[in-house]
XYZ file of C-alpha atoms in Angstrom:
618
model
C 162.143 -151.447 166.351
C 161.610 -155.097 166.405
C 159.280 -157.291 164.490
C 159.060 -160.902 163.447
C 157.074 -163.607 161.590
C 157.355 -167.410 162.081
C 155.462 -170.542 161.586
C 155.473 -173.965 163.506
C 154.146 -177.289 163.372
C 152.789 -180.175 165.461
C 154.027 -183.708 165.984
C 153.658 -185.605 162.614
C 152.649 -182.755 160.244
C 154.293 -180.175 158.415
C 155.616 -177.178 160.342
C 157.411 -173.836 159.856
C 158.140 -170.373 161.091
C 159.361 -166.943 160.245
C 160.748 -163.934 161.844
C 161.057 -160.204 160.690
C 162.835 -157.117 162.102
C 164.893 -153.859 161.834
C 167.892 -152.804 163.629
C 167.487 -155.478 166.458
C 165.406 -156.999 163.524
C 161.712 -157.265 164.041
C 160.509 -160.951 164.299
C 157.515 -163.026 163.537
C 156.336 -166.437 164.477
C 153.840 -169.239 163.252
C 152.870 -172.815 163.594
C 152.543 -176.110 161.657
C 153.959 -176.589 157.996
C 155.566 -173.049 157.823
C 158.536 -174.519 155.740
C 156.176 -176.129 153.167
C 154.671 -174.321 150.157
C 151.942 -172.443 152.178
C 154.568 -170.962 154.718
C 157.243 -170.618 151.781
C 154.668 -168.472 150.082
C 154.456 -166.126 152.958
C 158.126 -166.161 153.574
C 158.657 -165.333 149.624
C 156.389 -162.220 149.990
C 158.014 -161.094 153.332
C 161.463 -161.073 151.589
C 160.172 -159.426 148.547
C 158.369 -156.554 150.388
C 161.006 -155.949 153.126
C 164.362 -154.306 152.791
C 167.598 -156.001 153.613
C 168.357 -155.381 157.306
C 164.658 -154.648 158.066
C 163.349 -157.977 158.776
C 164.350 -161.265 160.433
C 162.329 -164.347 159.616
C 162.317 -167.661 161.592
C 161.163 -170.759 159.657
C 160.278 -173.609 162.193
C 159.692 -177.044 160.465
C 161.272 -180.471 161.043
C 161.215 -181.127 157.201
C 163.267 -179.374 154.619
C 162.207 -175.783 153.973
C 160.465 -175.164 150.787
C 159.392 -178.946 150.309
C 158.033 -179.624 153.747
C 156.559 -183.117 154.571
C 154.434 -183.785 151.523
C 157.128 -182.761 148.907
C 160.283 -183.778 150.746
C 162.907 -185.536 148.544
C 163.278 -188.512 150.799
C 160.228 -190.383 149.546
C 159.886 -192.704 146.520
C 159.685 -191.636 142.883
C 156.485 -193.710 142.716
C 154.701 -190.841 144.222
C 153.602 -188.358 141.862
C 152.216 -184.797 141.851
C 148.494 -184.858 140.798
C 148.803 -182.067 138.302
C 150.857 -181.644 135.170
C 153.824 -179.763 135.435
C 152.246 -177.015 133.247
C 149.554 -176.462 135.736
C 151.977 -176.028 138.938
C 151.956 -172.276 138.899
C 151.712 -171.254 142.601
C 154.926 -169.412 142.418
C 155.020 -168.670 138.745
C 155.237 -164.942 138.042
C 155.841 -164.028 141.583
C 158.803 -161.511 141.673
C 160.393 -163.203 138.621
C 160.068 -166.756 140.123
C 159.338 -169.372 137.367
C 156.657 -171.914 137.491
C 157.508 -175.708 137.693
C 157.407 -176.145 133.880
C 159.450 -173.081 133.266
C 162.047 -174.111 136.014
C 162.229 -177.694 134.268
C 162.725 -176.116 130.881
C 165.525 -174.306 132.226
C 167.210 -177.719 133.083
C 168.788 -176.737 136.424
C 172.142 -178.339 136.905
C 171.846 -181.816 138.495
C 174.350 -180.923 141.111
C 172.230 -178.079 142.320
C 168.881 -179.993 142.435
C 169.837 -183.556 143.094
C 167.384 -184.842 140.794
C 169.512 -186.821 138.316
C 170.917 -186.000 134.829
C 169.765 -182.847 133.042
C 168.649 -185.037 130.168
C 165.943 -186.339 132.398
C 164.419 -182.841 132.801
C 164.691 -182.223 129.113
C 162.559 -185.384 128.204
C 159.403 -183.921 130.141
C 156.625 -182.105 128.535
C 153.722 -179.951 129.602
C 151.351 -182.725 130.342
C 154.021 -184.687 132.332
C 153.365 -185.456 135.964
C 156.431 -184.790 138.138
C 157.366 -187.113 140.911
C 156.941 -185.574 144.377
C 160.711 -185.709 145.084
C 161.175 -183.691 141.833
C 158.550 -181.173 142.844
C 160.308 -180.974 146.319
C 163.601 -180.017 144.625
C 161.614 -177.289 142.882
C 160.079 -175.984 146.063
C 163.446 -175.999 147.868
C 165.035 -173.992 145.063
C 162.048 -171.478 145.385
C 162.872 -171.085 149.131
C 166.454 -170.709 148.382
C 165.786 -168.123 145.807
C 163.254 -166.236 147.912
C 165.634 -165.905 150.895
C 168.621 -164.875 148.721
C 166.997 -161.248 148.791
C 169.072 -160.263 151.712
C 166.537 -160.753 154.445
C 167.737 -162.479 157.632
C 165.983 -165.819 157.379
C 166.929 -168.534 160.091
C 165.593 -172.111 159.684
C 164.811 -174.320 162.796
C 164.538 -177.940 162.148
C 162.041 -178.310 164.983
C 158.436 -178.222 165.855
C 156.476 -175.408 167.676
C 154.329 -176.764 170.216
C 152.854 -173.566 171.787
C 152.460 -169.925 171.258
C 151.834 -167.354 174.183
C 151.575 -163.554 174.483
C 154.682 -162.101 175.862
C 154.651 -158.543 176.462
C 154.234 -156.738 173.212
C 155.280 -159.840 171.271
C 154.774 -163.706 171.112
C 156.666 -166.569 172.548
C 156.981 -169.562 170.412
C 157.826 -172.689 172.329
C 159.637 -175.393 170.363
C 159.735 -179.038 171.031
C 163.511 -179.247 171.605
C 164.391 -175.988 172.971
C 164.569 -174.954 176.494
C 163.574 -171.336 175.997
C 160.999 -169.793 173.743
C 161.629 -167.721 170.643
C 160.200 -164.368 171.173
C 158.869 -162.839 168.067
C 156.607 -159.912 167.043
C 153.993 -161.845 164.886
C 153.211 -165.593 164.256
C 151.967 -167.192 161.007
C 150.587 -170.669 161.315
C 151.025 -172.654 158.122
C 150.544 -176.223 159.158
C 149.181 -177.585 155.880
C 147.109 -180.710 156.664
C 146.943 -180.959 160.470
C 147.282 -184.092 162.306
C 143.847 -185.563 163.566
C 143.219 -187.671 166.652
C 141.658 -191.149 165.751
C 138.005 -191.558 166.437
C 136.295 -194.375 168.550
C 136.092 -196.697 165.621
C 139.689 -196.191 164.461
C 140.892 -196.831 168.024
C 138.852 -199.933 168.099
C 140.318 -201.217 164.947
C 143.772 -200.414 166.088
C 143.380 -202.375 169.219
C 142.072 -205.361 167.338
C 145.061 -205.256 165.298
C 147.374 -205.195 168.261
C 145.513 -208.057 169.843
C 145.729 -210.264 166.846
C 148.975 -209.185 165.145
C 147.171 -207.589 162.264
C 148.217 -204.532 160.085
C 146.239 -201.318 160.682
C 146.947 -197.866 159.304
C 144.684 -194.887 160.257
C 143.874 -192.259 157.769
C 146.720 -190.353 156.320
C 149.276 -190.128 153.630
C 150.194 -193.262 151.833
C 153.475 -194.949 152.910
C 155.196 -198.148 152.294
C 154.179 -201.436 154.212
C 157.236 -203.668 154.987
C 157.037 -207.456 154.183
C 157.140 -208.381 157.754
C 154.026 -206.230 158.414
C 152.142 -207.534 155.289
C 153.608 -210.570 153.417
C 153.202 -211.855 149.847
C 149.639 -213.075 149.123
C 148.219 -211.800 152.203
C 144.884 -209.926 152.076
C 144.709 -206.374 152.827
C 141.628 -203.959 152.689
C 141.867 -200.419 151.467
C 139.083 -198.118 152.310
C 138.960 -195.018 150.216
C 139.420 -194.812 146.381
C 140.850 -191.300 146.000
C 144.380 -190.019 145.442
C 145.873 -191.594 148.641
C 144.405 -194.926 147.546
C 146.244 -194.518 143.991
C 149.381 -193.845 145.871
C 149.132 -196.851 148.334
C 148.395 -199.212 145.470
C 151.522 -198.104 143.654
C 153.461 -198.667 146.788
C 152.112 -202.238 147.230
C 152.577 -203.181 143.537
C 155.401 -201.337 141.786
C 156.895 -200.787 145.249
C 157.160 -204.601 145.688
C 158.953 -205.038 142.428
C 156.068 -205.443 139.922
C 156.302 -203.872 136.391
C 153.839 -202.681 133.752
C 154.267 -203.381 130.014
C 152.327 -201.768 127.136
C 151.019 -204.129 124.768
C 152.040 -202.952 121.088
C 149.064 -204.439 119.541
C 146.252 -203.243 121.834
C 147.892 -200.433 123.388
C 146.839 -201.748 126.852
C 148.950 -201.860 129.993
C 149.564 -205.258 131.550
C 151.054 -206.032 134.977
C 153.936 -208.466 135.478
C 153.664 -209.293 139.305
C 156.906 -209.908 141.338
C 155.197 -212.376 143.670
C 155.628 -210.113 146.630
C 152.509 -208.162 146.353
C 149.458 -208.716 148.698
C 145.826 -209.120 147.359
C 144.270 -205.825 147.563
C 140.502 -205.270 148.151
C 139.312 -201.718 147.838
C 136.117 -200.017 148.342
C 134.539 -196.443 149.133
C 131.216 -194.749 149.442
C 130.745 -194.524 145.736
C 132.669 -197.838 144.871
C 134.779 -196.578 142.079
C 138.073 -194.414 141.846
C 137.971 -190.771 141.146
C 137.715 -189.953 137.386
C 140.958 -189.739 135.604
C 142.479 -186.320 134.295
C 141.290 -185.331 130.937
C 143.703 -185.484 127.923
C 141.376 -184.152 125.199
C 140.628 -180.539 124.777
C 137.509 -178.435 124.188
C 136.636 -178.084 120.332
C 134.155 -175.012 120.906
C 136.469 -173.130 123.351
C 135.679 -172.232 126.974
C 132.089 -171.749 127.778
C 130.895 -168.444 129.141
C 131.318 -168.573 132.881
C 129.839 -167.855 135.280
C 126.566 -167.721 133.537
C 123.442 -168.859 135.533
C 124.933 -169.673 138.809
C 126.376 -166.349 139.897
C 126.557 -164.328 143.199
C 123.825 -162.013 141.888
C 121.563 -164.893 141.266
C 122.139 -166.323 144.751
C 121.841 -162.976 146.404
C 118.284 -162.715 144.848
C 117.350 -165.788 146.835
C 118.159 -164.037 150.112
C 120.036 -165.391 153.118
C 119.833 -168.386 155.497
C 119.597 -170.716 152.344
C 119.622 -174.583 152.246
C 122.103 -175.343 149.503
C 120.343 -178.597 148.269
C 116.955 -177.175 148.085
C 117.394 -173.495 147.024
C 120.927 -173.295 145.370
C 121.542 -176.719 143.852
C 119.077 -176.194 140.831
C 121.338 -173.290 139.796
C 124.486 -175.451 139.957
C 122.820 -178.022 137.900
C 121.869 -175.439 135.171
C 125.464 -173.993 135.241
C 127.033 -177.488 134.616
C 124.505 -178.353 131.982
C 125.200 -175.009 130.397
C 128.991 -175.825 130.140
C 128.238 -179.329 128.745
C 125.744 -178.216 125.916
C 127.918 -175.220 125.036
C 130.637 -177.789 123.949
C 128.324 -180.364 122.680
C 125.978 -178.008 120.484
C 128.778 -175.789 119.165
C 131.624 -178.270 119.188
C 129.492 -181.242 117.610
C 126.606 -179.635 115.665
C 125.843 -182.802 113.824
C 124.563 -184.466 117.156
C 122.552 -181.069 118.139
C 118.749 -181.073 118.505
C 118.798 -177.363 118.637
C 121.120 -174.315 118.464
C 123.212 -173.053 121.386
C 121.445 -169.737 121.445
C 118.106 -171.552 121.817
C 119.094 -173.873 124.424
C 120.839 -171.089 126.532
C 117.679 -169.080 126.453
C 115.363 -171.894 127.352
C 117.680 -173.383 129.952
C 117.795 -169.780 131.737
C 114.040 -169.689 131.920
C 113.291 -173.381 132.648
C 111.977 -174.729 135.921
C 113.773 -177.392 137.593
C 111.184 -180.078 136.643
C 111.388 -178.817 132.973
C 115.217 -179.255 132.553
C 115.241 -183.055 131.762
C 112.803 -182.403 128.747
C 115.014 -179.884 127.597
C 118.251 -182.042 127.770
C 116.454 -184.718 125.913
C 115.414 -182.106 123.185
C 119.058 -180.809 122.832
C 120.596 -184.250 122.646
C 118.570 -186.810 120.647
C 120.930 -189.537 121.137
C 120.423 -190.599 124.745
C 124.245 -191.360 124.821
C 124.967 -187.548 124.496
C 122.706 -186.679 127.630
C 124.444 -185.676 130.916
C 122.752 -186.898 133.978
C 124.468 -185.700 137.220
C 122.827 -188.250 139.237
C 124.269 -191.082 137.391
C 127.601 -189.341 137.038
C 127.770 -188.886 140.852
C 126.534 -192.249 141.814
C 127.495 -194.823 139.073
C 126.687 -197.891 141.051
C 123.375 -196.818 142.516
C 120.716 -199.601 142.322
C 123.147 -202.091 141.012
C 123.591 -205.667 142.120
C 125.987 -208.242 140.923
C 125.764 -212.183 140.632
C 129.079 -212.628 142.198
C 132.525 -210.947 142.875
C 133.946 -211.668 139.344
C 130.899 -209.939 137.887
C 131.582 -206.860 139.937
C 135.285 -206.816 138.824
C 134.347 -206.926 135.155
C 131.783 -204.229 135.550
C 134.282 -201.964 137.304
C 137.094 -202.518 134.736
C 134.538 -201.757 131.958
C 133.470 -198.537 133.656
C 137.065 -197.387 134.306
C 137.877 -198.133 130.443
C 134.920 -196.227 129.468
C 136.045 -193.279 131.725
C 139.461 -193.431 130.172
C 137.888 -193.250 126.650
C 135.603 -190.412 127.443
C 138.257 -188.342 129.031
C 140.551 -188.858 125.990
C 138.529 -188.828 123.000
C 137.465 -185.562 121.438
C 134.102 -186.915 120.649
C 133.301 -186.844 124.418
C 134.669 -183.101 124.688
C 131.298 -182.092 126.015
C 132.378 -183.570 129.479
C 135.212 -181.103 129.402
C 132.563 -178.333 129.270
C 130.706 -179.585 132.271
C 134.116 -179.910 134.151
C 134.628 -176.245 133.367
C 131.236 -175.293 134.727
C 131.771 -177.453 137.679
C 134.993 -175.531 138.454
C 133.195 -172.175 138.077
C 130.389 -173.487 140.349
C 132.846 -174.438 143.136
C 134.265 -171.041 143.182
C 130.849 -169.417 143.183
C 129.785 -171.609 145.987
C 132.761 -170.580 148.093
C 131.895 -166.873 147.451
C 128.141 -167.338 148.325
C 128.840 -169.589 151.422
C 127.846 -166.851 153.922
C 124.359 -166.824 152.532
C 123.982 -170.547 153.388
C 123.047 -171.811 156.823
C 125.972 -173.247 158.792
C 124.375 -176.641 158.832
C 124.003 -176.655 155.100
C 127.564 -175.355 154.497
C 128.866 -178.307 156.420
C 126.576 -180.998 155.360
C 125.905 -180.134 151.706
C 128.892 -177.945 150.645
C 131.855 -179.614 152.736
C 130.358 -182.969 153.114
C 128.711 -183.488 149.625
C 129.240 -180.868 146.911
C 132.995 -180.418 147.220
C 133.664 -184.101 147.488
C 131.570 -184.577 144.277
C 133.870 -181.890 142.639
C 136.910 -183.799 143.617
C 135.552 -187.099 142.347
C 134.877 -185.644 138.906
C 137.816 -183.380 138.391
C 140.659 -184.057 140.765
C 141.365 -187.737 139.807
C 144.782 -189.309 139.053
C 146.798 -188.968 135.711
C 145.588 -191.132 132.913
C 148.579 -193.424 133.296
C 147.614 -194.258 136.942
C 143.924 -195.211 135.825
C 145.306 -197.591 133.264
C 147.597 -199.193 135.933
C 144.643 -199.664 138.171
C 142.811 -201.495 135.250
C 145.980 -203.656 134.581
C 146.277 -204.574 138.391
C 142.685 -205.657 138.331
C 143.173 -207.681 135.379
C 146.116 -209.394 137.036
C 144.029 -210.122 140.298
C 146.292 -208.020 142.354
C 143.581 -205.333 142.773
C 139.878 -206.362 143.504
C 136.989 -203.977 143.917
C 134.434 -204.201 146.870
C 131.859 -201.753 145.430
C 130.112 -198.935 147.255
C 130.031 -198.532 151.063
C 131.565 -201.692 151.960
C 130.902 -202.862 155.676
C 134.309 -203.310 157.278
C 134.637 -204.687 160.832
C 136.948 -206.501 163.289
C 135.996 -210.105 163.461
C 137.531 -213.028 165.087
C 141.297 -212.827 164.363
C 141.059 -210.726 161.178
C 139.219 -207.820 159.544
C 136.351 -208.505 157.334
C 134.636 -206.685 154.557
C 131.147 -207.339 152.987
C 129.800 -205.729 149.812
C 126.294 -204.412 149.521
C 126.147 -205.150 145.753
C 127.355 -208.802 145.878
C 125.201 -210.827 148.233
C 126.837 -213.107 150.696
C 130.413 -212.210 149.490
C 132.744 -211.806 152.716
C 136.425 -210.833 152.420
C 138.696 -211.790 155.427
C 141.918 -209.833 155.618
C 145.096 -209.524 157.796
C 145.577 -205.744 157.081
C 143.392 -202.575 156.837
C 144.642 -199.452 155.441
C 142.501 -196.164 155.540
C 143.469 -195.048 152.160
C 142.128 -191.532 152.665
C 143.271 -188.268 154.536
C 141.822 -187.581 157.774
C 138.909 -185.017 157.810
C 140.286 -181.581 158.930
C 138.754 -180.307 162.074
C 140.020 -178.122 164.913
C 138.050 -180.010 167.664
C 139.800 -183.304 166.622
C 143.378 -181.989 165.979
C 146.288 -183.796 167.481
C 148.599 -180.756 166.707
C 149.920 -179.762 170.159
C 150.110 -176.053 169.144
C 146.462 -175.857 167.877
C 145.370 -177.957 170.922
C 147.187 -175.588 173.323
C 145.525 -172.536 171.830
C 142.048 -174.000 171.618
C 142.351 -175.015 175.022
C 142.869 -171.559 176.207
C 140.223 -170.151 173.958
C 142.925 -168.392 171.871
C 141.385 -169.956 168.545
C 138.108 -171.176 167.455
C 136.529 -173.477 164.881
C 134.299 -172.121 162.124
C 130.764 -172.993 162.898
C 130.230 -174.346 159.215
C 133.279 -176.128 158.425
C 134.944 -177.070 161.727
C 138.220 -175.488 160.493
C 140.453 -172.886 162.104
C 138.426 -169.686 161.974
C 140.417 -166.414 160.671
C 139.347 -162.888 159.820
C 138.909 -162.903 155.987
C 140.802 -159.860 155.148
C 144.117 -160.636 156.607
C 143.839 -164.206 158.123
C 144.153 -163.166 161.737
C 143.242 -165.820 163.926
C 139.852 -165.379 165.558
C 139.798 -166.149 169.468
C 136.874 -167.852 171.001
C 135.440 -164.403 171.958
C 135.187 -163.591 168.143
C 137.950 -160.893 168.399
C 140.870 -161.252 165.991
C 144.330 -161.691 167.560
C 146.588 -158.756 166.511
C 149.730 -160.758 166.075
C 148.737 -164.253 165.053
C 147.847 -165.296 161.499
C 147.139 -168.666 159.664
C 146.859 -169.942 156.057
C 146.619 -173.418 154.577
C 144.004 -176.116 154.190
C 143.183 -176.259 157.664
C 142.059 -172.841 157.788
C 138.180 -171.734 157.047
C 138.125 -168.475 155.052
C 135.448 -167.314 152.844
C 134.495 -163.883 151.613
C 131.305 -162.083 152.186
C 128.982 -162.092 149.052
C 129.521 -158.281 148.676
C 133.147 -158.534 147.931
C 134.207 -158.239 144.444
C 137.272 -160.350 144.702
C 137.910 -163.637 146.769
C 141.767 -163.213 147.669
C 142.159 -166.763 149.092
C 141.331 -168.304 145.777
C 144.826 -166.958 144.664
C 147.799 -168.509 146.361
C 149.838 -165.323 145.706
C 147.054 -163.064 146.970
C 146.735 -164.811 150.184
C 150.438 -164.795 150.951
C 150.713 -161.260 149.929
C 147.906 -160.115 152.134
C 149.275 -162.079 155.100
C 152.847 -160.604 154.604
C 151.487 -157.082 154.347
C 149.578 -157.589 157.676
C 152.592 -159.132 159.374
C 154.798 -156.131 158.137
C 152.266 -153.664 159.587
C 152.538 -155.369 162.963
C 156.394 -155.017 162.557
C 156.290 -151.380 161.550
C 153.878 -150.621 164.435
């Protein structure tokens, strides 16, 4: 009997593949990013569940297996993970595999990891943020450990560009191979898929070509050479999220600049090298993501979920609009988390007891909530206003650009203080409730209209969650403030208008009248929005063109069957031998399910691996 599993990827994205079998071993195949952590997770479960000699797995990825494109070692140490090492636990506990923190504590030999002296690993602590190359060494180690189980795993440093039915199996076409790899099942694990530029991006790129300017479309941050953008030249960065933080690091420290902490004030100062450009940056909100918290809850975790539950949403019915019907429950949940910490952790600032507040919040109509908040927090500085938090620059206007810079630095310093001072720990209670609300929203998504899921959840609520809870490490935010003080980084404010004008790019700010910036470079410092309809991945493009995959109507992502991640055809049927996992995949559970397997990295990979093995066994 034969069976196999593999994954593959398109031109500039991650890729990977796997194959499984017995006798003449069964095989499997998949596309895009299969060698990166999502695909490695499936490989790990296949190797753990199968017996030696039973399975043959092909991994198809042009980047190193385990690390893939994003975590490969061949990139600057300036690029960091966005989670502390103690929180990187995707593989921790899976069949004896250590988490990243456990792996670092074991101090693997430098000769085996290639990450430098063992003493370097010994200096890290639980809240340390690893560099991406170091994380890549860990993911490569996980891959090597997984495939050491005796399963036949073969790595192809290539890209998969098409998958077709072939008799009872699947033919996986590789970019550089004349004949396809015939397998029994395919797992697509592309990670973030490549996206075709839109009309506006093509116009900006053409303008740059005509006038010798620099233009970078949305994507991962990468170095800009001196002949592309020289010292003192002005460059615009559109986007203030995590890609922006990486790009600024490359344009400053990557150009030889350095930070020094003042022993008296404790603040960072930036010493320029003279090779930096002048960076102007803006986004829809006009401010960077909030920094990661470094303080802890005083009263302990709030009870979650509390008011925003699947049962509460089920009572509202189906075909719901998120903003009008569901959002009031989300607001109550977040306020509940905030006041649980404020009233119990800081009782000297409380206007009522936690039991009283909790009962009144549950019974309050939406219009009564502001009065309840005011009663519970007598000091206005202790009140939590989601509208102000979500749009901190709404209604503001500044006399000049320098006034905007001073206000933004003050805002960032206040954020650093609030995320690190135990006095403001109530905000951590709000963040805990926000995290719970995100999970509940994904659970109840089938009860929303497709339009509301795309507009309100994908386009508004989830980005708000990222803005509040998925920001950079504290050190990175301190660096942004120091770069602003040094004049290397300047902020444009919310929703800057960027256009191609004359022989340059121009940016105007809506909060500083008549302020115009001319630049010789424009970098879209954000990731491209994932959507099957606009993908440049050749494998997905080929499948979509033949109706062999479909976009989820609410998210635009690759549609799969919830239980086992089988790819859905345009007809709505599930392909029996094709599976997909990763951020380009749309998968939510029905409201009736007790568990949401895709919320757990291990659970998703285990479900996919078991489904693949069932194909092999059949």
